[in-house]
XYZ file of C-alpha atoms in Angstrom:
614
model
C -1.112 54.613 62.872
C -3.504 53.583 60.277
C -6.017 55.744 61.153
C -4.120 58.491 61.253
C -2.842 57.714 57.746
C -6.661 57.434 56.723
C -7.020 60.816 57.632
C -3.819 62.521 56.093
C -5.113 61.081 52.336
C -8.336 62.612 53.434
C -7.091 65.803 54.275
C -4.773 65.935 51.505
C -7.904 65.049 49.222
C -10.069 68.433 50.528
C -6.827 70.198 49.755
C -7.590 69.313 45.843
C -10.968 69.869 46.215
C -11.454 73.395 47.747
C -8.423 75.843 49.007
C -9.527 79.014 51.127
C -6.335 79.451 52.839
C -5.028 82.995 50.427
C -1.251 82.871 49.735
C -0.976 86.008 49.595
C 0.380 88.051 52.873
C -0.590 91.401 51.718
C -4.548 90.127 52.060
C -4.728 86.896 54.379
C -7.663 85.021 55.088
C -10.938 86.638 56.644
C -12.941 84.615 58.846
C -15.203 86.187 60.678
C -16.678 89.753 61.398
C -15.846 91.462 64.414
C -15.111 95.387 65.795
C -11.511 96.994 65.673
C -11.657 96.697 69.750
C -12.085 93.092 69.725
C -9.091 91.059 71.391
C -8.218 88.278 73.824
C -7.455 85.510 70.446
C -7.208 81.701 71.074
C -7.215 79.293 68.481
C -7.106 75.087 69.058
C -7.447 72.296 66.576
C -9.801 68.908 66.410
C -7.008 66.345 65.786
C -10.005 63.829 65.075
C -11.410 66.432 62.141
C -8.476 68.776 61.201
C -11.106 71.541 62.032
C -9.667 74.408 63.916
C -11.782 76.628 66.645
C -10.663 80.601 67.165
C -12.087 82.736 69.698
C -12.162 86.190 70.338
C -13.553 88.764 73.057
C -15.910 91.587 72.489
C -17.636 93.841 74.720
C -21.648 92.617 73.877
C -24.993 93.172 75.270
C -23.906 90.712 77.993
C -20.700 91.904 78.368
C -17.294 91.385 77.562
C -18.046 88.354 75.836
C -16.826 85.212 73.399
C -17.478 84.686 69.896
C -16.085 81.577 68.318
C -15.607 80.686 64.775
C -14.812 76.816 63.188
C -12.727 76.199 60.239
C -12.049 73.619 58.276
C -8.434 72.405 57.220
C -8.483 74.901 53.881
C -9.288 77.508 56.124
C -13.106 77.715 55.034
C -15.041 79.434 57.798
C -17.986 76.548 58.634
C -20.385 79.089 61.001
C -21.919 82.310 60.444
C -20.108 84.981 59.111
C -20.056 87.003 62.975
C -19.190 83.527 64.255
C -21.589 81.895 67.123
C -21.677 84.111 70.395
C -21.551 82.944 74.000
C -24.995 84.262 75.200
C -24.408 83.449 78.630
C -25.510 86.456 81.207
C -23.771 88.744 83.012
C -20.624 88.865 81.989
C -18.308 91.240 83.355
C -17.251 94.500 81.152
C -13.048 93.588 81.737
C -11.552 90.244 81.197
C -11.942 87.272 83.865
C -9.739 85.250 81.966
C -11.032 83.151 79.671
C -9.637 79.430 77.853
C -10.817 76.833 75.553
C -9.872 73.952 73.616
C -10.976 72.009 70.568
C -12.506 68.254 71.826
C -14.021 65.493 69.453
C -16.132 66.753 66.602
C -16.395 70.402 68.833
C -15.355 73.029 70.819
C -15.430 73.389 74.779
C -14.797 77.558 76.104
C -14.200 78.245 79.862
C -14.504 81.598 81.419
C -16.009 83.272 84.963
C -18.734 85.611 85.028
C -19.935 88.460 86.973
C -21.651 86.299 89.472
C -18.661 85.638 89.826
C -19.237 81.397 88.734
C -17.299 79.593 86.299
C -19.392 78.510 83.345
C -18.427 76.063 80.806
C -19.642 75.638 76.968
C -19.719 73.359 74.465
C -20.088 73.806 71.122
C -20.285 70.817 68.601
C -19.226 70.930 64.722
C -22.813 71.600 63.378
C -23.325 74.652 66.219
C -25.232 73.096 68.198
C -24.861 73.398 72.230
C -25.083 70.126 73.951
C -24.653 71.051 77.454
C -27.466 74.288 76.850
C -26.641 77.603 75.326
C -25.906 79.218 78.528
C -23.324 76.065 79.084
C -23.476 74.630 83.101
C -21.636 76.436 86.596
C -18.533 74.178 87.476
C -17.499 74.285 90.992
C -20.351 74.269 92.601
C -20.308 77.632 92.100
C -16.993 78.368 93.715
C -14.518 80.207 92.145
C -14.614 83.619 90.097
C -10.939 83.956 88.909
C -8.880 83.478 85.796
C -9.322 79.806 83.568
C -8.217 76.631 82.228
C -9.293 74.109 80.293
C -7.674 70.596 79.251
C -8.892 68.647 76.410
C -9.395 65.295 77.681
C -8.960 61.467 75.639
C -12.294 60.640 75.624
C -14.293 63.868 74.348
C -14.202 65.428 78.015
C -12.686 68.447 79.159
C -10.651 69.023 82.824
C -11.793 72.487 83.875
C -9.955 74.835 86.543
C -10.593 77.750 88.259
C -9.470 79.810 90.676
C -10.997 82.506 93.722
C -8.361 85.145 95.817
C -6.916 82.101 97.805
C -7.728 78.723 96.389
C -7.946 76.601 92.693
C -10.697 73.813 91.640
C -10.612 71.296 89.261
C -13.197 69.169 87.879
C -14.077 66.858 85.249
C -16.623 66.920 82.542
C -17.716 64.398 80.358
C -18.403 64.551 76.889
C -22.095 64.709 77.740
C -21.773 67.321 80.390
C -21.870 64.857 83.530
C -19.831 66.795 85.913
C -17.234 65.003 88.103
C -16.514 65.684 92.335
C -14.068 68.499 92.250
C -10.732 69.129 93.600
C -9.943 71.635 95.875
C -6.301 73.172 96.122
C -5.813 75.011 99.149
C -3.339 76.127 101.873
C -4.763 78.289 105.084
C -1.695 79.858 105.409
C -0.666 80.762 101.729
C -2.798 81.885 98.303
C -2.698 78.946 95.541
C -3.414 80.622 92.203
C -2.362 80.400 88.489
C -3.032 76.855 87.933
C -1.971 75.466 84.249
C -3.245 71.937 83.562
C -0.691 69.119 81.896
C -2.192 65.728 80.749
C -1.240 62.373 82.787
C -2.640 59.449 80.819
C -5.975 59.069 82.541
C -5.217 62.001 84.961
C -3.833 64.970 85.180
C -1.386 67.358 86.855
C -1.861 71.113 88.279
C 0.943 73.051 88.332
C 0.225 75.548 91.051
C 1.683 78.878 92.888
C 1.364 78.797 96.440
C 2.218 82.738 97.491
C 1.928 85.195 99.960
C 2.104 89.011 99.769
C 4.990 90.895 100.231
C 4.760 94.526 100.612
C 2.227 95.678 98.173
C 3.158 94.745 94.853
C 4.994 91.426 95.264
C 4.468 87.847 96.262
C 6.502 84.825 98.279
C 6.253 82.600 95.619
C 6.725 78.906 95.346
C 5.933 76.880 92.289
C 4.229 72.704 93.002
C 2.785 70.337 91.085
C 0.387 67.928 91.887
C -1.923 64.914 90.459
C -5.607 64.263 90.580
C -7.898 61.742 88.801
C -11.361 62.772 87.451
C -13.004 62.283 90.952
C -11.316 64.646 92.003
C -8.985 62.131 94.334
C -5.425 63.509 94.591
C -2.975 60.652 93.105
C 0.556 62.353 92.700
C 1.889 64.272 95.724
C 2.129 67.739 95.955
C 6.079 68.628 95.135
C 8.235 71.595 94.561
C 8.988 72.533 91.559
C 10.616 76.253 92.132
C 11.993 77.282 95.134
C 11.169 80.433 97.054
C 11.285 83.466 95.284
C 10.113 87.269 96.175
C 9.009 88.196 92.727
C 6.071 91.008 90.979
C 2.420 90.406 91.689
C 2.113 90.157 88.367
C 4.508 87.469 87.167
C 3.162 84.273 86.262
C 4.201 80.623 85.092
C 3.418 78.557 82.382
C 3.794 75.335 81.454
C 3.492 72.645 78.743
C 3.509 68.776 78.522
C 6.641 66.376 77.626
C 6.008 63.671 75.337
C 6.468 61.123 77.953
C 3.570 62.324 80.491
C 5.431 64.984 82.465
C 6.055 68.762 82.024
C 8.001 71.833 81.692
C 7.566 74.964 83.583
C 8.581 78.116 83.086
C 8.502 81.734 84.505
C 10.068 85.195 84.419
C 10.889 87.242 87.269
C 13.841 89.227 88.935
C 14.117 86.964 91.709
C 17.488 86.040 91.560
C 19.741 88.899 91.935
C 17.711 91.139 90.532
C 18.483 89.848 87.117
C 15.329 89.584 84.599
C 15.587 85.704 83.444
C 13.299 83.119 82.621
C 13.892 79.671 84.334
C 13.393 76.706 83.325
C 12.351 73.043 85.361
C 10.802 69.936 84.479
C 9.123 67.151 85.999
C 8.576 63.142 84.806
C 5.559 61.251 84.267
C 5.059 60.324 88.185
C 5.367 64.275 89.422
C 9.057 64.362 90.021
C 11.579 67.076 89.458
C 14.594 66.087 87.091
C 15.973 69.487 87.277
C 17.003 69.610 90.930
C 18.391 72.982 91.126
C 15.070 74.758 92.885
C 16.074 78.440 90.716
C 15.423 76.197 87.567
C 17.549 76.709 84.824
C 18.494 80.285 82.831
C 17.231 80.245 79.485
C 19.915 82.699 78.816
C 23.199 83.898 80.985
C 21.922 86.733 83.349
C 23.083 89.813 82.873
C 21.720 93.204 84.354
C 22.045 94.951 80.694
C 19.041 93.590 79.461
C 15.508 91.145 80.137
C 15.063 87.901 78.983
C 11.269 87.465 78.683
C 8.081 86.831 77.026
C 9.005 83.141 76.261
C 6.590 80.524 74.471
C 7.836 77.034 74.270
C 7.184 73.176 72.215
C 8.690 69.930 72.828
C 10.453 68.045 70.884
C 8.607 64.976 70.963
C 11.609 62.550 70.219
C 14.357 63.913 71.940
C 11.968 65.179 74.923
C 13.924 68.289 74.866
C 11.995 71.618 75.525
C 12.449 74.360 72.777
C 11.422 78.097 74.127
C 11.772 80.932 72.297
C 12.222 84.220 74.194
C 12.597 87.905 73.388
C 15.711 89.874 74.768
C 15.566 93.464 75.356
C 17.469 96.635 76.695
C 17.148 97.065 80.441
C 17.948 100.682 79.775
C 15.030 101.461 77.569
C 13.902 98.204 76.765
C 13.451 99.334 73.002
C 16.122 97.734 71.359
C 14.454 93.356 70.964
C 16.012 90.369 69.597
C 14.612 87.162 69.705
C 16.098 84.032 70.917
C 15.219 80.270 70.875
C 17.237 77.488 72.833
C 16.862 73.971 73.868
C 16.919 72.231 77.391
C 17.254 68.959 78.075
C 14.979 67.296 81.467
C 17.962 67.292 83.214
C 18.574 70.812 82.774
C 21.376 70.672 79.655
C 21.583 73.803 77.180
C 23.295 71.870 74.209
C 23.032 75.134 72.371
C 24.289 77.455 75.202
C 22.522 80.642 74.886
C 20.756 80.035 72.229
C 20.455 80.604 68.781
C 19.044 84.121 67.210
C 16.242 84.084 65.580
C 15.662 87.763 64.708
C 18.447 90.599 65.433
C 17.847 94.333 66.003
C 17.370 96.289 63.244
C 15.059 99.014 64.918
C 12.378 97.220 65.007
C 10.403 95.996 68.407
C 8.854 92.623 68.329
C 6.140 90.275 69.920
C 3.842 87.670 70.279
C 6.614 84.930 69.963
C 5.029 81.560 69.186
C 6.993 78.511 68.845
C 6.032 74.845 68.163
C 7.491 71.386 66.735
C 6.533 70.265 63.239
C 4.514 67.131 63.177
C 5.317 66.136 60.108
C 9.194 66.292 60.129
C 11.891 66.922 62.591
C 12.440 70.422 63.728
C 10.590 73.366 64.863
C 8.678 76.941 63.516
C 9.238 80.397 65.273
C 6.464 83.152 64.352
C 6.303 86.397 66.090
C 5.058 90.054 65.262
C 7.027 92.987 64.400
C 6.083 96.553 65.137
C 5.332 97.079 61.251
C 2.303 94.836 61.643
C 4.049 91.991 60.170
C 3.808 88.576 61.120
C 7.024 86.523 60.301
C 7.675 82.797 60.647
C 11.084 81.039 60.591
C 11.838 77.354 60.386
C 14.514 75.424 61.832
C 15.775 71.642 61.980
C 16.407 70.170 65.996
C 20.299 71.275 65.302
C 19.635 74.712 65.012
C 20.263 75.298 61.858
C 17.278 77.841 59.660
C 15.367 76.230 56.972
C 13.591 78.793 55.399
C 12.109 82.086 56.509
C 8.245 83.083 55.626
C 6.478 86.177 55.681
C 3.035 85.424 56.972
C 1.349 88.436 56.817
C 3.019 91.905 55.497
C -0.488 94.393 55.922
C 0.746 97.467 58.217
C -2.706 97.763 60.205
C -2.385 96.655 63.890
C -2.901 94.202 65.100
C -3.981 91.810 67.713
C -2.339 88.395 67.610
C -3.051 85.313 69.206
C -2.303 84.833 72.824
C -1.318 80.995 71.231
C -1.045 79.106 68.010
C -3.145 76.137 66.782
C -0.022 74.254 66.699
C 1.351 72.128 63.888
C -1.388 68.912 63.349
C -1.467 67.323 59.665
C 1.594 69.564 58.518
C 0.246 72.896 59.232
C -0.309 75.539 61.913
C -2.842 78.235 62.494
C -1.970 81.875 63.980
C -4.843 83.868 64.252
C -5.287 88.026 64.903
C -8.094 90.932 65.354
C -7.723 94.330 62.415
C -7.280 95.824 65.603
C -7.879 99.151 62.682
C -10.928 98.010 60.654
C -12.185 95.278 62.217
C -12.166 91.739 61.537
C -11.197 88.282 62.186
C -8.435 87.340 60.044
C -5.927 84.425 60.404
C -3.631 82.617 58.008
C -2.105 78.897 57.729
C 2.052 78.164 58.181
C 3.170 74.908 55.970
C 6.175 72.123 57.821
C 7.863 73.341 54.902
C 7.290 77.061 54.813
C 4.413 77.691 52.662
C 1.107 79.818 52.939
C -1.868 78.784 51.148
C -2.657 75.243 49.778
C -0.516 73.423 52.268
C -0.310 69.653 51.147
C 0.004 67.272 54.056
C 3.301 65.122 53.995
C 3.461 61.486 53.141
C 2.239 59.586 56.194
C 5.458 57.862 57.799
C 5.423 54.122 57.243
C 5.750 52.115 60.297
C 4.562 48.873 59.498
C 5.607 45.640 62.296
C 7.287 42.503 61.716
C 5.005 39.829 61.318
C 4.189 36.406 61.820
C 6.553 36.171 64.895
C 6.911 32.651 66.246
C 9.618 31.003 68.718
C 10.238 27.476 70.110
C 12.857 25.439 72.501
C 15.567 24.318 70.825
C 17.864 21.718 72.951
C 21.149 20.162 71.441
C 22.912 19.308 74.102
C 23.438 20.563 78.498
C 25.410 23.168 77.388
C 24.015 24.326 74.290
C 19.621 25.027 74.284
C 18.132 28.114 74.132
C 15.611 29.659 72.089
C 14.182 29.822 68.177
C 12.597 32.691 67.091
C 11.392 33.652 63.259
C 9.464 36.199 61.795
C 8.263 38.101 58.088
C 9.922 41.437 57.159
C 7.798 44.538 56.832
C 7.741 45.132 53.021
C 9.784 48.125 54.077
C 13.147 46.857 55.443
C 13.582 49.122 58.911
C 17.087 50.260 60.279
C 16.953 47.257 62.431
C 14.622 45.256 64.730
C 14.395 45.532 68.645
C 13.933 42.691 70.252
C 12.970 42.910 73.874
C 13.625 39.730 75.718
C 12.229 39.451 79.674
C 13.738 36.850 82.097
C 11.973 34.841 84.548
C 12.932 37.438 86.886
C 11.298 40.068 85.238
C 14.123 41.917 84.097
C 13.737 43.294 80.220
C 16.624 44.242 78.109
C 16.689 44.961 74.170
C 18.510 43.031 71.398
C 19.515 45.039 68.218
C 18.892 42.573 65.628
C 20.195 42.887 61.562
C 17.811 44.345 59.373
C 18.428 41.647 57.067
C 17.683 38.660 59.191
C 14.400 37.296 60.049
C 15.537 34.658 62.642
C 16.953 34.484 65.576
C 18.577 31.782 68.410
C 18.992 32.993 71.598
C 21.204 30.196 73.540
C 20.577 30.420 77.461
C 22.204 29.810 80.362
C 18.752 30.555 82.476
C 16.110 28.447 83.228
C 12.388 29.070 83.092
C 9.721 31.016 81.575
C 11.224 34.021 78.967
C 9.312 36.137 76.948
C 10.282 38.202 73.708
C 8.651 40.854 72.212
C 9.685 42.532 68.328
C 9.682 45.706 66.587
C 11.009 47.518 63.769
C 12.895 50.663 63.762
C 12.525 53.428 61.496
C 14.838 56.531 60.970
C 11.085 58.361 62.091
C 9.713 55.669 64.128
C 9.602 52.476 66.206
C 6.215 50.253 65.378
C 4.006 48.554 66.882
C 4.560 45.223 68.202
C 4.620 42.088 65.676
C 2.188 39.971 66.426
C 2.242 36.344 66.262
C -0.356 33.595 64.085
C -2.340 33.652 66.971
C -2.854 37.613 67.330
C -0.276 37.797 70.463
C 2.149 40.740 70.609
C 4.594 38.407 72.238
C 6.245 34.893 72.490
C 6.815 33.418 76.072
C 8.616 30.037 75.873
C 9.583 28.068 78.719
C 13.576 26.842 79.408
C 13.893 23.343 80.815
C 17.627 23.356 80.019
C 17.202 19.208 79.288
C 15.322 17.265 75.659
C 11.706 18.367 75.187
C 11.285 14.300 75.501
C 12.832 12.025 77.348
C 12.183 7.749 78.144
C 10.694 8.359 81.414
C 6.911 8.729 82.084
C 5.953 11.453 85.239
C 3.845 9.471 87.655
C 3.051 12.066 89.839
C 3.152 16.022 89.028
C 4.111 19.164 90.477
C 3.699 22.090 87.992
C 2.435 22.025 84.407
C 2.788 25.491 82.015
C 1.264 26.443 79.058
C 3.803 26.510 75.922
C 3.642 29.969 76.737
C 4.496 29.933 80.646
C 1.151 30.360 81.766
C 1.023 27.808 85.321
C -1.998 25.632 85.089
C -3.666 23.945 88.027
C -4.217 20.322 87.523
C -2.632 17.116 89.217
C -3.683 14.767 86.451
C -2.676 14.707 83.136
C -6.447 13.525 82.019
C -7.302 16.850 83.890
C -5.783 18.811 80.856
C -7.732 20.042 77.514
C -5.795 19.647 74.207
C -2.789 21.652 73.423
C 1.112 21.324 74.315
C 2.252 21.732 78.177
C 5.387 21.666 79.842
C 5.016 19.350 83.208
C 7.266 18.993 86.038
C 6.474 15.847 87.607
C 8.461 12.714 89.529
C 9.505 9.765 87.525
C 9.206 6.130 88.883
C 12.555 6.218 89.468
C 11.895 9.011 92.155
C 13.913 11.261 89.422
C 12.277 14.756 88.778
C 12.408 16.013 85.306
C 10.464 18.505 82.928
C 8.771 17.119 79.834
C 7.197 18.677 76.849
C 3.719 16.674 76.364
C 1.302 17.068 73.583
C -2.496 16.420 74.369
């Protein structure tokens, strides 16, 4: 938390300093030179910077090729004015399929060649190529297909690729050392269309395993599965979607929870007949929680018109998915609104079919984008219209609109993003091709609506508890338990969580006044327990509070009889640290200072528990 909030007051500090992003949506910001047949638009951002990478696709002396441009957070282009060109050979004259991603401090761009071998490239801040201008064959040289590419935690990248019957996946490290790959295969079925989603220190592949039926459609199922940067398969391979006979051309997508799993999503005719996108999801260990294997509608099926070209976020508190979708006319399929609705993991619509986001009023639209705010609760839908506008609508996570912001109103055409930069220090990045003139433009959407100089929002305070402390209290055999104490943040939270473990292992949470900074916790249990404390914010749960001695817990052991007691222990059978910890010695003089509890027989022949102090 505190380095993030370093680098919102430094960000917010450039924004006073030098401001490139235009406000203006009749000019927009130019960022790079590039012909009027240039397309195939990504954009990514450097959370560690605030820098933002787009690439774009022209057809060069090596064919159809990548250029690449970096900007800063005010939208000040930071490379050549014609951006830095991929100069690897050979590329083929029609799009492969290409993908990158921003990484630490630079940017990391996928694609196949003519070969056909998957290359990769990376590009730091300063230009320079660290893994060789040409970039380095993954694969071992298999592959040839469409890309991926997954920005990893530690400044590597997971690549995938993918031949007519099979997909790879391997690891690269920051400084190019390629990992074993994976190979996803079936002998008796095609698996294609991979899409990566992050697992902590692995990762999962959300695959199509197809065969062909007739000649322009496929026996499609959709799986997931989980590999480690070896390569070394650690999740099963599950279903996801059931059987389906859908187009050749239909695809899925998918995007990561904020808990380690995923959503997926597709469109097809499948079911009925009926043009739908469906909807499943899958936890942090590679399990379905949507159980129906048709997934869920995004929208009631009906054969009047298509539900399709949906983009989706997720709400990162809730955990709900948010996809936006375009509905059109089956008859003629000229008449578009756009839609946007929320699904829970287990496959609830709280806001039935939807909410609309932009009615028909004779215009077509596309390139719906939509993605949660970082900054505040709720979420942004942009999207194109057919008079070369690019619009952008803001909503809170009940549905209701915010505000509504044109983000560019020029009439040339134009060639938008296949994605958007997403929203990272309170702003978000679409990015498009004068698909007329020429050029590289792109413009800058505020949490709050506005173009321009977009000023990052206060950082959320989160502070802990500190100084957390506990000790055994005992009054009498029916009344002992535990003391616990602690300092208030200096801002007072909603209330405190306290998480309190038994000696079984079982943990269960304790809502605790926000005006209190004690606590006594009388037991009926005997043995070691352990508490843990945090505060709770209306944005935000913090860290752990840690105690004098830098612990971010207190583990006190329950004798249920006086922390001293007459009787000396002349022969012993367990001693504990104060903070449950068993030690192994037989002999008191065996023990280095500090304060134990010891278990031990008394001359008497009675056992008992003592507290002793060395």
């Amino acid at each position: 938390m505190k380095k993030l909030s370093l680098l919102f007051l430094a960000l917010a500090s450039l924004v006073t300093l030098k401001a490139q992003w235009v406000d203006d949506p009749n000019s927009n910001t130019h960022i790079a030179n590039c012909a009027n047949g240039a397309a195939e638009v990504y954009v990514s951002t450097d959370i560690t910077t605030g820098d933002s990478y787009v690439q774009w696709h022209y057809q060069g002396e090596n064919g159809w090729s990548p250029w690449v441009q970096r900007l800063d957070f005010n939208g000040v282009p930071r490379w050549p004015a014609d951006g830095i060109h991929i100069t690897t050979p050979d590329f083929a004259t029609w799009s492969p399929g290409y993908a990158m991603t921003a990484v630490n401090g630079g940017v990391v761009t996928v694609f196949r060649t003519l070969g056909p071998h998957h290359w990769a490239v990376k590009i730091d801040a300063d230009g320079s190529f660290p893994w060789g201008e040409h970039g380095m064959v993954l694969f071992d040289g298999e592959g040839g297909g469409r890309s991926e590419v997954l920005a990893g935690d530690d400044g590597g990248v997971w690549a995938l690729g993918t031949d007519m019957d099979s997909t790879f996946l391997q690891y690269v490290d920051a400084d190019g050392t390629l990992h074993p790959k994976a190979t996803i295969k079936d002998p008796a079925k095609k698996c294609t269309n991979g899409v990566l989603i992050p697992s902590e220190d692995d990762v999962f592949v959300v695959y199509a395993k197809q065969t062909l039926q007739g000649y322009t459609n496929y026996n499609k199922e959709i799986h997931v599965a989980g590999y480690d940067k070896n390569g070394v398969q650690v999740f099963p391979e599950t279903l996801l979607f059931g059987l389906q006979t859908v187009g050749a051309s239909y695809v899925h997508y998918a995007i990561p929870d904020s808990k380690g799993g995923g959503y997926v999503y597709q469109f097809h005719n499948g079911i009925g007949g009926v043009y739908n996108t469906y909807v499943t999801h899958f936890d942090e260990n590679g399990i379905p929680t949507i159980t129906d294997p048709n997934g869920i509608a995004v929208h009631t099926p009906d054969y009047g018109n298509y539900y399709t070209n949906a983009y989706a976020t997720v709400d990162p508190k809730s955990n709900d998915i948010i996809i936006a979708y375009l509905q059109k006319d089956a008859a003629s399929q000229s008449q578009h609104r756009i839609y946007v609705n929320r699904i829970t993991e287990s496959g609830e619509k709280p806001w039935g079919d939807g909410i609309m986001v932009a009615d028909y009023t004779g215009l077509s639209y596309s390139d719906i984008h939509v993605d949660a705010i970082d900054a505040v609760d709720g979420f942004v839908v942009t999207y194109g219209t057919s008079q070369g506008s690019i619009e952008a609508a803001g909503y809170d996570l009940d549905g209701n609109l915010l505000w509504n912001t044109t983000m560019s109103s020029t009439s040339y055409n134009k060639t938008i993003s296949d994605n958007t930069a997403g929203f990272h220090y309170g702003q978000n990045i679409v990015a498009w091709i004068n698909s007329d003139d020429g050029g590289v433009y792109a413009q800058n959407i505020g949490w709050d609506g506005t173009i321009g100089v977009v000023t990052p929002p206060a950082p959320v305070t989160c502070d802990p508890p500190t100084d957390f402390q506990g000790e055994y209290f005992y009054e009498s055999n029916s009344d002992f338990g535990v003391y616990l104490s602690w300092t208030a943040p200096q801002e007072l939270p909603l209330h405190y969580n306290l998480y309190f473990t038994d000696p079984s292992g079982c943990t269960t949470t304790i809502e605790v006044d926000p005006n209190e900074t004690e606590y006594s916790d009388q037991m009926s249990i005997i043995g070691a327990v352990t508490y843990q404390l945090t505060a709770v914010y209306e944005d935000c749960e913090s860290e752990f509070a840690l105690t004098p001695d830098g612990e971010d817990h207190v583990t006190i052991v329950i004798t249920a009889i006086p922390e001293n007691t007459e009787e000396e222990i002349v022969s012993i059978l367990s001693v504990y640290t104060i903070k449950g910890q068993l030690v192994n010695a037989k002999d008191l003089n065996e023990l280095s200072q500090g304060v134990y509890i010891v278990k031990g027989i008394t001359d008497s022949g009675k056992t008992i528990i003592k507290k002793v102090i060395k």
